[in-house]
mmCIF file of C-alpha atoms and ligand atoms in Angstrom:
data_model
loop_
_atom_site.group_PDB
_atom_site.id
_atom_site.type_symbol
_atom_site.label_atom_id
_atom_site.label_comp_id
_atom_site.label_asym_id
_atom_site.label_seq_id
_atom_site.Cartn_x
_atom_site.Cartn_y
_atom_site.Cartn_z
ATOM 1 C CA UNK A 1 -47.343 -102.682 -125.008
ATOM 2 C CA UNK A 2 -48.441 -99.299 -126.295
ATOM 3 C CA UNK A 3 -46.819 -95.954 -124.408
ATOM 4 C CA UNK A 4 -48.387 -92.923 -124.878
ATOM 5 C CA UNK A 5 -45.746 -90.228 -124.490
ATOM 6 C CA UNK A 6 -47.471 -86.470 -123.795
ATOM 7 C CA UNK A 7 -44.857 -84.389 -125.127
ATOM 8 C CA UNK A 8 -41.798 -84.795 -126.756
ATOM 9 C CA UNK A 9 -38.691 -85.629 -124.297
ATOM 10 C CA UNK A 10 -34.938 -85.836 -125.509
ATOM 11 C CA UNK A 11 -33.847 -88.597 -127.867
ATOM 12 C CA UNK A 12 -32.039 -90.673 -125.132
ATOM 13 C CA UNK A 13 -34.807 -92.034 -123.557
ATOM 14 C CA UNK A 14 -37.212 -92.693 -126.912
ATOM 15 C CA UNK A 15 -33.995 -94.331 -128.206
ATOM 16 C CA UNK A 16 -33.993 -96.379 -124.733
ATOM 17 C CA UNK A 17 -38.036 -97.273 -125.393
ATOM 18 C CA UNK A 18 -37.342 -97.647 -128.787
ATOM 19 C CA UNK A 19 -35.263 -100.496 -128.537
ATOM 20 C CA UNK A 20 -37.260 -102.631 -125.915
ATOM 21 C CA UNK A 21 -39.884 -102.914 -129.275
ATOM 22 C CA UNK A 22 -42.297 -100.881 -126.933
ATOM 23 C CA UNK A 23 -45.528 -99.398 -129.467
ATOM 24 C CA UNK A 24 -44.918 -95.433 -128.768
ATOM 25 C CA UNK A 25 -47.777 -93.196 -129.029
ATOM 26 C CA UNK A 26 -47.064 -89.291 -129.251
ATOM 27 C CA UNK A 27 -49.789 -86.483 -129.527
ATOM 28 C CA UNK A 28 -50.473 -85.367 -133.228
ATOM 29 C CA UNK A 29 -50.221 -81.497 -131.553
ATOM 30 C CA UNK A 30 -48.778 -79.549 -128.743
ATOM 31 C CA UNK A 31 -51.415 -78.790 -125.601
ATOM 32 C CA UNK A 32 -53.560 -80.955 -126.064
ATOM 33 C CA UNK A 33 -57.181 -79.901 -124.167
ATOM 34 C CA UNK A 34 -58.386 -82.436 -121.504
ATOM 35 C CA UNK A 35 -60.635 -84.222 -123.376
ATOM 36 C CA UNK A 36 -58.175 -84.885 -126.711
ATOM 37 C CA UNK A 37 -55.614 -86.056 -123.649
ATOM 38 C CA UNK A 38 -58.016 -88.245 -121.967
ATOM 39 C CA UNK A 39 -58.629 -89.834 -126.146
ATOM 40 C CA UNK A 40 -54.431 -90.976 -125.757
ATOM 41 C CA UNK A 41 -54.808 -92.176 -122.450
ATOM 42 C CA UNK A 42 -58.035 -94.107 -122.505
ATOM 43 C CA UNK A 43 -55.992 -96.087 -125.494
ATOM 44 C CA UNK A 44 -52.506 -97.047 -123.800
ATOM 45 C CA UNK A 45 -51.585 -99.507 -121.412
ATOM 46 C CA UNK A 46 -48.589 -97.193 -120.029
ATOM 47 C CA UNK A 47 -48.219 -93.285 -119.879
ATOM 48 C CA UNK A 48 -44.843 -91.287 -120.150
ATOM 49 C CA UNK A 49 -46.646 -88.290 -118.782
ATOM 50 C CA UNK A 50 -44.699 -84.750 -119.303
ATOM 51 C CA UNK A 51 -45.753 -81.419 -116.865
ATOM 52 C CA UNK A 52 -48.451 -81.506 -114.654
ATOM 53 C CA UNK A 53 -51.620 -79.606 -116.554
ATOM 54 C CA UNK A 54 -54.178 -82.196 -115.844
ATOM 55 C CA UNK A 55 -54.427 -84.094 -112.775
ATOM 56 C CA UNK A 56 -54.386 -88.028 -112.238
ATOM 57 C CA UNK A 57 -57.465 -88.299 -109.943
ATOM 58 C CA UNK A 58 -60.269 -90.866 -109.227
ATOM 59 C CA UNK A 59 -62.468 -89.205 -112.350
ATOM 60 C CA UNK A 60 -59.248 -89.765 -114.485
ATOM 61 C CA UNK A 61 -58.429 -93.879 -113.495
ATOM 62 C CA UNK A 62 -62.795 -94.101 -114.019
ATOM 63 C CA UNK A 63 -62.218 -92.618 -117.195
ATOM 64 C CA UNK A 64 -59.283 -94.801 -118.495
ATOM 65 C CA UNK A 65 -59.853 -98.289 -117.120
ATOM 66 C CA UNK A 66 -56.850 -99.409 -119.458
ATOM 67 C CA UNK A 67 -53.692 -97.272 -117.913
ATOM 68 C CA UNK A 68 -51.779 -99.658 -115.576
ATOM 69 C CA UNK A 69 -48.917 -97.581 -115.014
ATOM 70 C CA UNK A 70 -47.407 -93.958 -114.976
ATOM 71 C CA UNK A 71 -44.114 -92.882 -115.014
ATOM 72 C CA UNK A 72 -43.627 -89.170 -114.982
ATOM 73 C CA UNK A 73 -41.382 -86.827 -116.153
ATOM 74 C CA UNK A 74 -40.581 -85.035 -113.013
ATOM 75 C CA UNK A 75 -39.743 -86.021 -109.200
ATOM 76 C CA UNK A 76 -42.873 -83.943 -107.721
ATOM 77 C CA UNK A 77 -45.943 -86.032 -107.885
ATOM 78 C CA UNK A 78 -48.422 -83.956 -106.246
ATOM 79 C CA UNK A 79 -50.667 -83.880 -109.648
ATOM 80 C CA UNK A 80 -51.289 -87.862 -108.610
ATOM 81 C CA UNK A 81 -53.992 -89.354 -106.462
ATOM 82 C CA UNK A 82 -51.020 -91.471 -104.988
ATOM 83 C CA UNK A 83 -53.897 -93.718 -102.900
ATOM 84 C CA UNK A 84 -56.278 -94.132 -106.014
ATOM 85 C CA UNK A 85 -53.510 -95.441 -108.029
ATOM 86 C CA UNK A 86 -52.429 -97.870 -105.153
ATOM 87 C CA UNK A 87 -56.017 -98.866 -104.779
ATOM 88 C CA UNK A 88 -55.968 -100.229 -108.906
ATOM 89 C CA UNK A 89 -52.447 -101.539 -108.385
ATOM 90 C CA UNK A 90 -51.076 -98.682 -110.860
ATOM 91 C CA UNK A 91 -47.192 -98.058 -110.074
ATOM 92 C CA UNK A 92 -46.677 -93.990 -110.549
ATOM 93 C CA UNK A 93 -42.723 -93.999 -111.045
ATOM 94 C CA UNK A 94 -40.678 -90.227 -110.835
ATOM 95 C CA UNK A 95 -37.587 -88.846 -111.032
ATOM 96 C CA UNK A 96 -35.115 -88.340 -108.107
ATOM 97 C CA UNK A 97 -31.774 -87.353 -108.167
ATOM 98 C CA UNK A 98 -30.670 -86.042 -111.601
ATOM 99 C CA UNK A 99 -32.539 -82.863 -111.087
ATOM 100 C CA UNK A 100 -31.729 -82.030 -107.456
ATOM 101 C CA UNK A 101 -28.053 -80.383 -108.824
ATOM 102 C CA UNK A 102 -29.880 -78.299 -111.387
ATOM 103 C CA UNK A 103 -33.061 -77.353 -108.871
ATOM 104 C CA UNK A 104 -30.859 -76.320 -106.347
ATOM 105 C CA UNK A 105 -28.766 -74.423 -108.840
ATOM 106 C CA UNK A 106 -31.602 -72.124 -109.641
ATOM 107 C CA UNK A 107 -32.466 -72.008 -105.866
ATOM 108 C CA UNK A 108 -29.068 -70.458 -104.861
ATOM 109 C CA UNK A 109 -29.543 -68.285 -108.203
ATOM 110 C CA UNK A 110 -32.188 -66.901 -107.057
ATOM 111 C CA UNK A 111 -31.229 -66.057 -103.346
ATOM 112 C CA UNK A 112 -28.353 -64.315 -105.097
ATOM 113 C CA UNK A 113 -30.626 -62.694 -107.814
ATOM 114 C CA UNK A 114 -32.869 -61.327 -104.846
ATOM 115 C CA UNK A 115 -30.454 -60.331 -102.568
ATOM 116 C CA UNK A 116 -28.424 -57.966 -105.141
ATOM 117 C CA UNK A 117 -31.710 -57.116 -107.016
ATOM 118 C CA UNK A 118 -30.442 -58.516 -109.984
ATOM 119 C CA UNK A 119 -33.547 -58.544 -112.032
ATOM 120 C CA UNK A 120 -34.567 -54.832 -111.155
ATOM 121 C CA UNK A 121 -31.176 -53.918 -111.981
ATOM 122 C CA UNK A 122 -31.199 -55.949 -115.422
ATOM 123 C CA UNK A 123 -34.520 -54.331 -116.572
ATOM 124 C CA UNK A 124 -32.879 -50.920 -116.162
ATOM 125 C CA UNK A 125 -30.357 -51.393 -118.213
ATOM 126 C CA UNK A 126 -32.699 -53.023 -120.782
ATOM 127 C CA UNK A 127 -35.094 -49.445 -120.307
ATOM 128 C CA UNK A 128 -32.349 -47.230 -120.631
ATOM 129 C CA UNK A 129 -31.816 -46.165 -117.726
ATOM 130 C CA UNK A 130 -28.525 -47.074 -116.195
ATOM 131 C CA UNK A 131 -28.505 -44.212 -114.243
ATOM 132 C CA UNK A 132 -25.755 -42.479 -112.251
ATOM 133 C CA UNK A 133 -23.374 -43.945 -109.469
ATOM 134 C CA UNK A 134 -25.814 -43.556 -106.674
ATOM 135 C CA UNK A 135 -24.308 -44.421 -103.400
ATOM 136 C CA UNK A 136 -28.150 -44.680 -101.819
ATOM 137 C CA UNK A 137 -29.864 -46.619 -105.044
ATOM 138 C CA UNK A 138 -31.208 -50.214 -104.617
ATOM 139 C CA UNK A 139 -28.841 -51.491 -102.441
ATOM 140 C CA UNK A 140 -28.442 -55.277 -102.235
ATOM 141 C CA UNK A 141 -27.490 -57.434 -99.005
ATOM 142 C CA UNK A 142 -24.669 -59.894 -98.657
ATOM 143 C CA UNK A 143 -25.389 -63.312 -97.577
ATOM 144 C CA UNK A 144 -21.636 -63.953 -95.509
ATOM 145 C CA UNK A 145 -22.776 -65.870 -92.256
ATOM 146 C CA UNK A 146 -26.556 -65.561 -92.218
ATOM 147 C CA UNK A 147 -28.992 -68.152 -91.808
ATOM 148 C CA UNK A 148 -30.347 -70.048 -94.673
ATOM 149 C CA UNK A 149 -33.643 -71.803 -93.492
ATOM 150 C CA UNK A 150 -34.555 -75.188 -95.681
ATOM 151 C CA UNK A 151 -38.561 -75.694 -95.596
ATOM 152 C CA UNK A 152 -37.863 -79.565 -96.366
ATOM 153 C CA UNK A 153 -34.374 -80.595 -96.433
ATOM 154 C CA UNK A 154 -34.293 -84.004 -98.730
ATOM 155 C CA UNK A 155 -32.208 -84.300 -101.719
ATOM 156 C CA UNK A 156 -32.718 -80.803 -103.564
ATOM 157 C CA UNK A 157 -32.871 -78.765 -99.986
ATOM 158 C CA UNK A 158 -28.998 -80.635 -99.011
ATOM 159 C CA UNK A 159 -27.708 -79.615 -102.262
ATOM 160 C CA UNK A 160 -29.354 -76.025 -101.405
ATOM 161 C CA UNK A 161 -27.691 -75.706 -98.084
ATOM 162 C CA UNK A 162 -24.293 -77.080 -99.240
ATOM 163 C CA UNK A 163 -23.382 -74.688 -101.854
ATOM 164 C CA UNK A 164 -24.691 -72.112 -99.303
ATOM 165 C CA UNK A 165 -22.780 -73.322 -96.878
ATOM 166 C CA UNK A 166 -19.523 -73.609 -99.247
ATOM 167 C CA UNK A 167 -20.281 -70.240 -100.538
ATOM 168 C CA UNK A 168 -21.474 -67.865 -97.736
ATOM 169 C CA UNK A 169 -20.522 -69.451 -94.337
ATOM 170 C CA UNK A 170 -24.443 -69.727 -93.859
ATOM 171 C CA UNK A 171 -25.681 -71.251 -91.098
ATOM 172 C CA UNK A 172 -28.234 -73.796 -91.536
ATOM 173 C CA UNK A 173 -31.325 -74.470 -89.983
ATOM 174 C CA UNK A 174 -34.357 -76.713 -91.125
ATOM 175 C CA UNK A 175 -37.751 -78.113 -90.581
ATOM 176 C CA UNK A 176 -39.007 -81.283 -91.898
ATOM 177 C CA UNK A 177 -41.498 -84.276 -91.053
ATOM 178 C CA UNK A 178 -38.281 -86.127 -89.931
ATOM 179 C CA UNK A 179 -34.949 -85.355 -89.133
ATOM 180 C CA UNK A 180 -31.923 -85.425 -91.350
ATOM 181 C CA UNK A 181 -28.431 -86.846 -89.563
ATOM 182 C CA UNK A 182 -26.698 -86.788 -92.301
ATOM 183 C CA UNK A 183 -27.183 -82.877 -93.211
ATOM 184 C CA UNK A 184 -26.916 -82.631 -89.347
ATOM 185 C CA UNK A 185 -23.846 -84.463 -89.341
ATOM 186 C CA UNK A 186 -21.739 -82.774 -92.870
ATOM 187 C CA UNK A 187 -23.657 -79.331 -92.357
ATOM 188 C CA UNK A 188 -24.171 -78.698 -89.219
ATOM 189 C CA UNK A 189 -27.797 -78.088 -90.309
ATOM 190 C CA UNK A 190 -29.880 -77.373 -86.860
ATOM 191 C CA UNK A 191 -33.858 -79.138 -86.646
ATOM 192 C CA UNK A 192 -35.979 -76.307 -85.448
ATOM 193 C CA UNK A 193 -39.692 -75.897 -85.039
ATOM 194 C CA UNK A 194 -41.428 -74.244 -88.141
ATOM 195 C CA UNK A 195 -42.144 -71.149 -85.872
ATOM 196 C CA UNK A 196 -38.054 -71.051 -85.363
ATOM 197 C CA UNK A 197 -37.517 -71.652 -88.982
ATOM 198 C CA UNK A 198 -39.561 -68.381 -89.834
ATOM 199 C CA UNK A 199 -38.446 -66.482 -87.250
ATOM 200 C CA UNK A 200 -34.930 -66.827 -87.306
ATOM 201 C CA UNK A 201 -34.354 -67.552 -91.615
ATOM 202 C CA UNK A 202 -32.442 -64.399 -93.244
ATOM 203 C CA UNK A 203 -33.425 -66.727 -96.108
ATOM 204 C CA UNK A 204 -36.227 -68.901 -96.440
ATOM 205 C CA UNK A 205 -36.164 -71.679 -98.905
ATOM 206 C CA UNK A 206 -38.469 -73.449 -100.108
ATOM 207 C CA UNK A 207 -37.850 -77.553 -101.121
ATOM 208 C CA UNK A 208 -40.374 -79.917 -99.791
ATOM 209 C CA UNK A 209 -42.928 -82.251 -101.855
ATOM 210 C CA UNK A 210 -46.098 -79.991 -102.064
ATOM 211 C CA UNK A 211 -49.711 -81.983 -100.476
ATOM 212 C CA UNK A 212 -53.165 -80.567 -100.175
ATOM 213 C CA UNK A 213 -52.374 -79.912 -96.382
ATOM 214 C CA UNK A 214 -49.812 -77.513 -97.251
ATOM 215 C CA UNK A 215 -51.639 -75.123 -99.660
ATOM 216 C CA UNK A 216 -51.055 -71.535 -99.378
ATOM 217 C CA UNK A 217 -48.715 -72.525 -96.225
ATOM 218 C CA UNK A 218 -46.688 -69.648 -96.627
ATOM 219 C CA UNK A 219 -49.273 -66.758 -96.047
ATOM 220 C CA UNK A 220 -49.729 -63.423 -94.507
ATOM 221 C CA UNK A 221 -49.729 -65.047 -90.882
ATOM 222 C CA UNK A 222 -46.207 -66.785 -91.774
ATOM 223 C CA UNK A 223 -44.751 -63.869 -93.772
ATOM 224 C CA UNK A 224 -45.540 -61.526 -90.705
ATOM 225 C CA UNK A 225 -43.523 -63.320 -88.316
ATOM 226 C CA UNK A 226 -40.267 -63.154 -90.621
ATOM 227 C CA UNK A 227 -37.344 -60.766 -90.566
ATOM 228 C CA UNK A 228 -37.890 -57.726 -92.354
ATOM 229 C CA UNK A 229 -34.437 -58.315 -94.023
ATOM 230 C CA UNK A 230 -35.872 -61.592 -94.902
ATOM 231 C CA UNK A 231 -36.116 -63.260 -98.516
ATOM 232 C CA UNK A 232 -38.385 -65.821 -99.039
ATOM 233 C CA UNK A 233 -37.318 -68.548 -102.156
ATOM 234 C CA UNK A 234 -39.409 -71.140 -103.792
ATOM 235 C CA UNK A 235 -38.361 -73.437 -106.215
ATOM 236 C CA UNK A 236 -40.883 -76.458 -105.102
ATOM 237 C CA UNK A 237 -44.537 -75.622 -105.826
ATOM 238 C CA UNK A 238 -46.551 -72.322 -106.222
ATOM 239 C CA UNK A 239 -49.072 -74.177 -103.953
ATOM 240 C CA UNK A 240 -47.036 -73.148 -101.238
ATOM 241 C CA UNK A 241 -47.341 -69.500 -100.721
ATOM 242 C CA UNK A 242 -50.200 -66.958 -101.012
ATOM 243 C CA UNK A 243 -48.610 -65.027 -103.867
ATOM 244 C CA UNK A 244 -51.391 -61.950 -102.684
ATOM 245 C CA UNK A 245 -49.740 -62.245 -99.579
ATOM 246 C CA UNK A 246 -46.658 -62.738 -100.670
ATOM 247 C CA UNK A 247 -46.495 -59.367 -103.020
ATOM 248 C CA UNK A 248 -48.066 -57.389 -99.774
ATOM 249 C CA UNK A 249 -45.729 -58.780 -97.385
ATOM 250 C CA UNK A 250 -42.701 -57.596 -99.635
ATOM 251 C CA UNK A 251 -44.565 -54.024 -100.209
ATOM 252 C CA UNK A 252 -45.149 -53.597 -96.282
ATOM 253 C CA UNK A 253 -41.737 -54.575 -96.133
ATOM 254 C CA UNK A 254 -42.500 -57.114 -93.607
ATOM 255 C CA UNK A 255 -39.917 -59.201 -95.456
ATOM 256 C CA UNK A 256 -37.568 -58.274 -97.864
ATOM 257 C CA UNK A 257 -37.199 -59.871 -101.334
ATOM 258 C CA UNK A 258 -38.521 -62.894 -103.135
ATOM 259 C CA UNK A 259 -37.588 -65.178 -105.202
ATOM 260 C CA UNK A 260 -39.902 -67.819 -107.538
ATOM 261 C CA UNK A 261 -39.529 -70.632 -109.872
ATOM 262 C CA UNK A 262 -42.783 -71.366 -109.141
ATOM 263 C CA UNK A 263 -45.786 -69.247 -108.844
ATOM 264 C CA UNK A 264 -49.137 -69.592 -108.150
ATOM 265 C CA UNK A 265 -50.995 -69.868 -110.003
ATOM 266 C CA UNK A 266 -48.930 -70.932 -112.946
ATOM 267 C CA UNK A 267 -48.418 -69.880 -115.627
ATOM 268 C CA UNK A 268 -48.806 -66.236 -113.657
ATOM 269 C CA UNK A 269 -49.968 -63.128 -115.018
ATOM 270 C CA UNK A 270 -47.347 -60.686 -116.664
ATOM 271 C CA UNK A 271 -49.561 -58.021 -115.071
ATOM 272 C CA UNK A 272 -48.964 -59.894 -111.405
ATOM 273 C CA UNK A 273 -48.008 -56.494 -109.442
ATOM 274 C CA UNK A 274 -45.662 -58.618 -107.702
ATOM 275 C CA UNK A 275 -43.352 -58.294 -110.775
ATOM 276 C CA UNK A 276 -42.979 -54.423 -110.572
ATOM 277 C CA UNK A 277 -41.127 -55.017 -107.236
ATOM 278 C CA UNK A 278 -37.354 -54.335 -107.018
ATOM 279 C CA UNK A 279 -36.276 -57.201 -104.778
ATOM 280 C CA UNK A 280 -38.032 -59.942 -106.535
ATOM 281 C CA UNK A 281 -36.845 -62.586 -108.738
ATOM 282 C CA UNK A 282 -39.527 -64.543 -110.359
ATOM 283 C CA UNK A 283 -38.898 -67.550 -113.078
ATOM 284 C CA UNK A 284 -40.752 -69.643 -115.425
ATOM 285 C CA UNK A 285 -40.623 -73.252 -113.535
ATOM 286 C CA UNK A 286 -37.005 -73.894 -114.977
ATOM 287 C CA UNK A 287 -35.507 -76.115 -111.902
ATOM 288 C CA UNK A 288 -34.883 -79.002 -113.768
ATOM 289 C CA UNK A 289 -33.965 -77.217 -117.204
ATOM 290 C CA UNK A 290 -30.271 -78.350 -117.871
ATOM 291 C CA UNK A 291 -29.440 -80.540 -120.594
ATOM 292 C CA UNK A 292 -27.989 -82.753 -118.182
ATOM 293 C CA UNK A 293 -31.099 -83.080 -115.696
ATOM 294 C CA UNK A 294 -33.389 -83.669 -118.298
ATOM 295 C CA UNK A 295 -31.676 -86.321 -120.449
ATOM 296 C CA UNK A 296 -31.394 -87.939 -116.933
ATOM 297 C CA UNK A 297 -35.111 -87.455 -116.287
ATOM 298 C CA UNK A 298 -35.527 -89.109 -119.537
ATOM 299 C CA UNK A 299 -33.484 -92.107 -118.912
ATOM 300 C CA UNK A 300 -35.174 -92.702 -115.947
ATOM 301 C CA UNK A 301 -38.843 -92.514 -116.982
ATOM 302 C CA UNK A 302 -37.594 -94.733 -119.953
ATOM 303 C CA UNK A 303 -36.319 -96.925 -117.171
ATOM 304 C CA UNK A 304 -39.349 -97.001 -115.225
ATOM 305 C CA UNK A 305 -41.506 -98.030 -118.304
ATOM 306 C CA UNK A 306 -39.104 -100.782 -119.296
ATOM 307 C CA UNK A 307 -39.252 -102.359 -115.836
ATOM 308 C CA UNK A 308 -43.304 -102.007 -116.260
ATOM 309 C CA UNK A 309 -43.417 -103.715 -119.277
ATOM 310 C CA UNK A 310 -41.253 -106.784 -118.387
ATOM 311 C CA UNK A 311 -43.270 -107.136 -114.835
ATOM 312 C CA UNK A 312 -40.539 -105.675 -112.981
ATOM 313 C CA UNK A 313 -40.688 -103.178 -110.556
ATOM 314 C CA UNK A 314 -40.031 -99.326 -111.402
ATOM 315 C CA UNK A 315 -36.716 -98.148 -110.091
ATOM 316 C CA UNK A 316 -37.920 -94.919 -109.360
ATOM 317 C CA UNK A 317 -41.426 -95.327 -107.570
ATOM 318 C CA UNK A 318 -43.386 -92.835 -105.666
ATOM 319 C CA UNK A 319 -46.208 -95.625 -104.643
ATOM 320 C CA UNK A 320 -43.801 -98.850 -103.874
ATOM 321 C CA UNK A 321 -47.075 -100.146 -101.887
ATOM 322 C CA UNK A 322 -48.593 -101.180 -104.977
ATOM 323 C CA UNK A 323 -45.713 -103.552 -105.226
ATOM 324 C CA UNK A 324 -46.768 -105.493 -101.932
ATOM 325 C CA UNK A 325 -49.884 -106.756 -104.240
ATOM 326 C CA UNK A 326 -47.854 -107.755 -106.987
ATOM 327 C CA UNK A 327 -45.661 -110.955 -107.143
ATOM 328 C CA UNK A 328 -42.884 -109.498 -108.621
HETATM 329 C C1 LIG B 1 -40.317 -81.736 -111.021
HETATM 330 O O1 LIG B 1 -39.587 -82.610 -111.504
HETATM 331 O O2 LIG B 1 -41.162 -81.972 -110.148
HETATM 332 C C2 LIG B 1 -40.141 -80.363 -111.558
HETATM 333 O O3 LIG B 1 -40.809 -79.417 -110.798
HETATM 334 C C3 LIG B 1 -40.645 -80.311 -112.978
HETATM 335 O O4 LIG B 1 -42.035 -80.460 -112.948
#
């Protein structure tokens, strides 16, 4: 079974593909355009697809009648026509779990980043300009026994609201399509509305799976309702906010700080005026970026493709429906 692999991933799960005698296919160069892409994929039977630059739409399973099965390199999936691939039987597998630690990290990093300006403060130093003790001068905001609001609480937004929790004495509230007993239950997280989640957050974090419905959800008529000592973190998808909105919001200080690991779009400009603002935190999509969370992601995209190509079912599998077609 031939594997085309889109972009190098650590050794631990080639080694893993390696040895189940699988035929693995990796790109002769680095960003490859759409059409030199489409080449691998129209010749493979499996893809061990890395990042999310093109999409897996209806034009895409047209174009490549020979792909029966995906598994990413990531958790999100919203780059995947989910129902097109159910509709050809095509399992899309993902990885949960070994990246929610290292997401959340960088979530709490960043509310702490924002809320003591951290960035602002690090540029100075790096212009020269560490300036006098100022008792007046970008003043931060301590986090002891606000509320931390979780937009999604599922695996990444518990780990979020625990070491907030631990840290701070934050209270928790959330919104979600269902409830959560068990953050309920160990964090006495509260289920509110989505109007009470951005009215009452003193932070506002960001950790659901990103859908069409939801683009540009967090916009001027959200980001008006918030605190004005509000800060607003996302670490999911750029989809989510308005990031025009977003960077007026912050200068009409209708909320307070921000802080990104996802922008949108993305890759953002360097020129985004968003950047030039003191309580804003913005990084280059680097959730998942630990040694540890990666050679996990690894393992279980190797995983996934091994239980593909001995007619087993993936694991990890963000469309188990196509396995109610399949006898195994
Ligand atoms: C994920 O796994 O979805 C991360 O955002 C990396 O794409």
């Amino acid at each position: 079974m031939k594997v085309f692999i889109s972009k190098r991933i650590p050794e631990t799960g080639i080694k893993m593909l390696e040895e189940a005698g699988l035929e693995l296919i990796f790109p002769e160069k680095e960003n490859l355009s759409y059409e030199d892409w489409l080449h691998y994929c129209q010749n493979t039977d499996a893809i061990l697809s890395v990042g999310g630059a093109f999409n897996y739409d209806k034009s895409f399973f047209d174009a490549c009648p020979n792909v029966k099965a995906i598994a990413l390199y990531s958790v999100g999936f919203d780059h995947v026509d989910v129902k097109e691939a159910v509709k050809r039987n095509i399992p899309v597998g993902n990885t949960p779990d070994v990246l929610s630690r290292a997401t959340s990290d960088v979530a709490f990093l960043l509310m702490q980043s924002v809320a003591r300006r951290a960035s602002y403060n690090f540029q100075k130093v790096k212009n020269d300009d560490w300036g006098a003790f100022d008792p007046l001068h970008a003043l931060g905001q301590e986090l002891y026994g606000k509320t931390l609001g979780i937009f999604g609480l599922g695996r990444i937004g518990f780990e979020m609201a625990e070491k907030s929790k631990k840290a701070f004495g934050m209270n928790i509230i959330y919104h979600n399509r269902h409830q959560n007993p068990e953050a309920e239950k160990q964090l006495e997280a509260a289920y509110v509305s989505f109007e009470d989640l951005i009215k009452n957050s003193d932070v506002l974090s960001v950790h659901a799976n990103f859908t069409p419905e939801q683009k540009e959800l967090f916009n001027n008529s959200v980001f008006e309702k918030m605190k004005p000592n509000a800060i607003f973190i996302n670490t999911a998808r750029g989809g989510f906010h308005n990031q025009k909105d977003l960077c007026q919001a912050l200068v009409d200080r209708k909320i307070w700080g921000a802080g990104l690991d996802v922008t949108n779009p993305e890759p953002m400009a360097a020129d985004d005026p968003i950047l030039e603002l003191s309580s804003v935190c913005v990084l280059p999509h680097i959730g998942s970026a630990t040694v540890e969370a990666r050679n996990g992601m690894a393992r279980i995209a190797a995983e996934n493709i091994i239980a593909f190509s001995k007619n087993e079912k993936m694991p990890h599998c963000a469309n188990p429906e196509v396995y109610s077609h399949h006898s195994s």
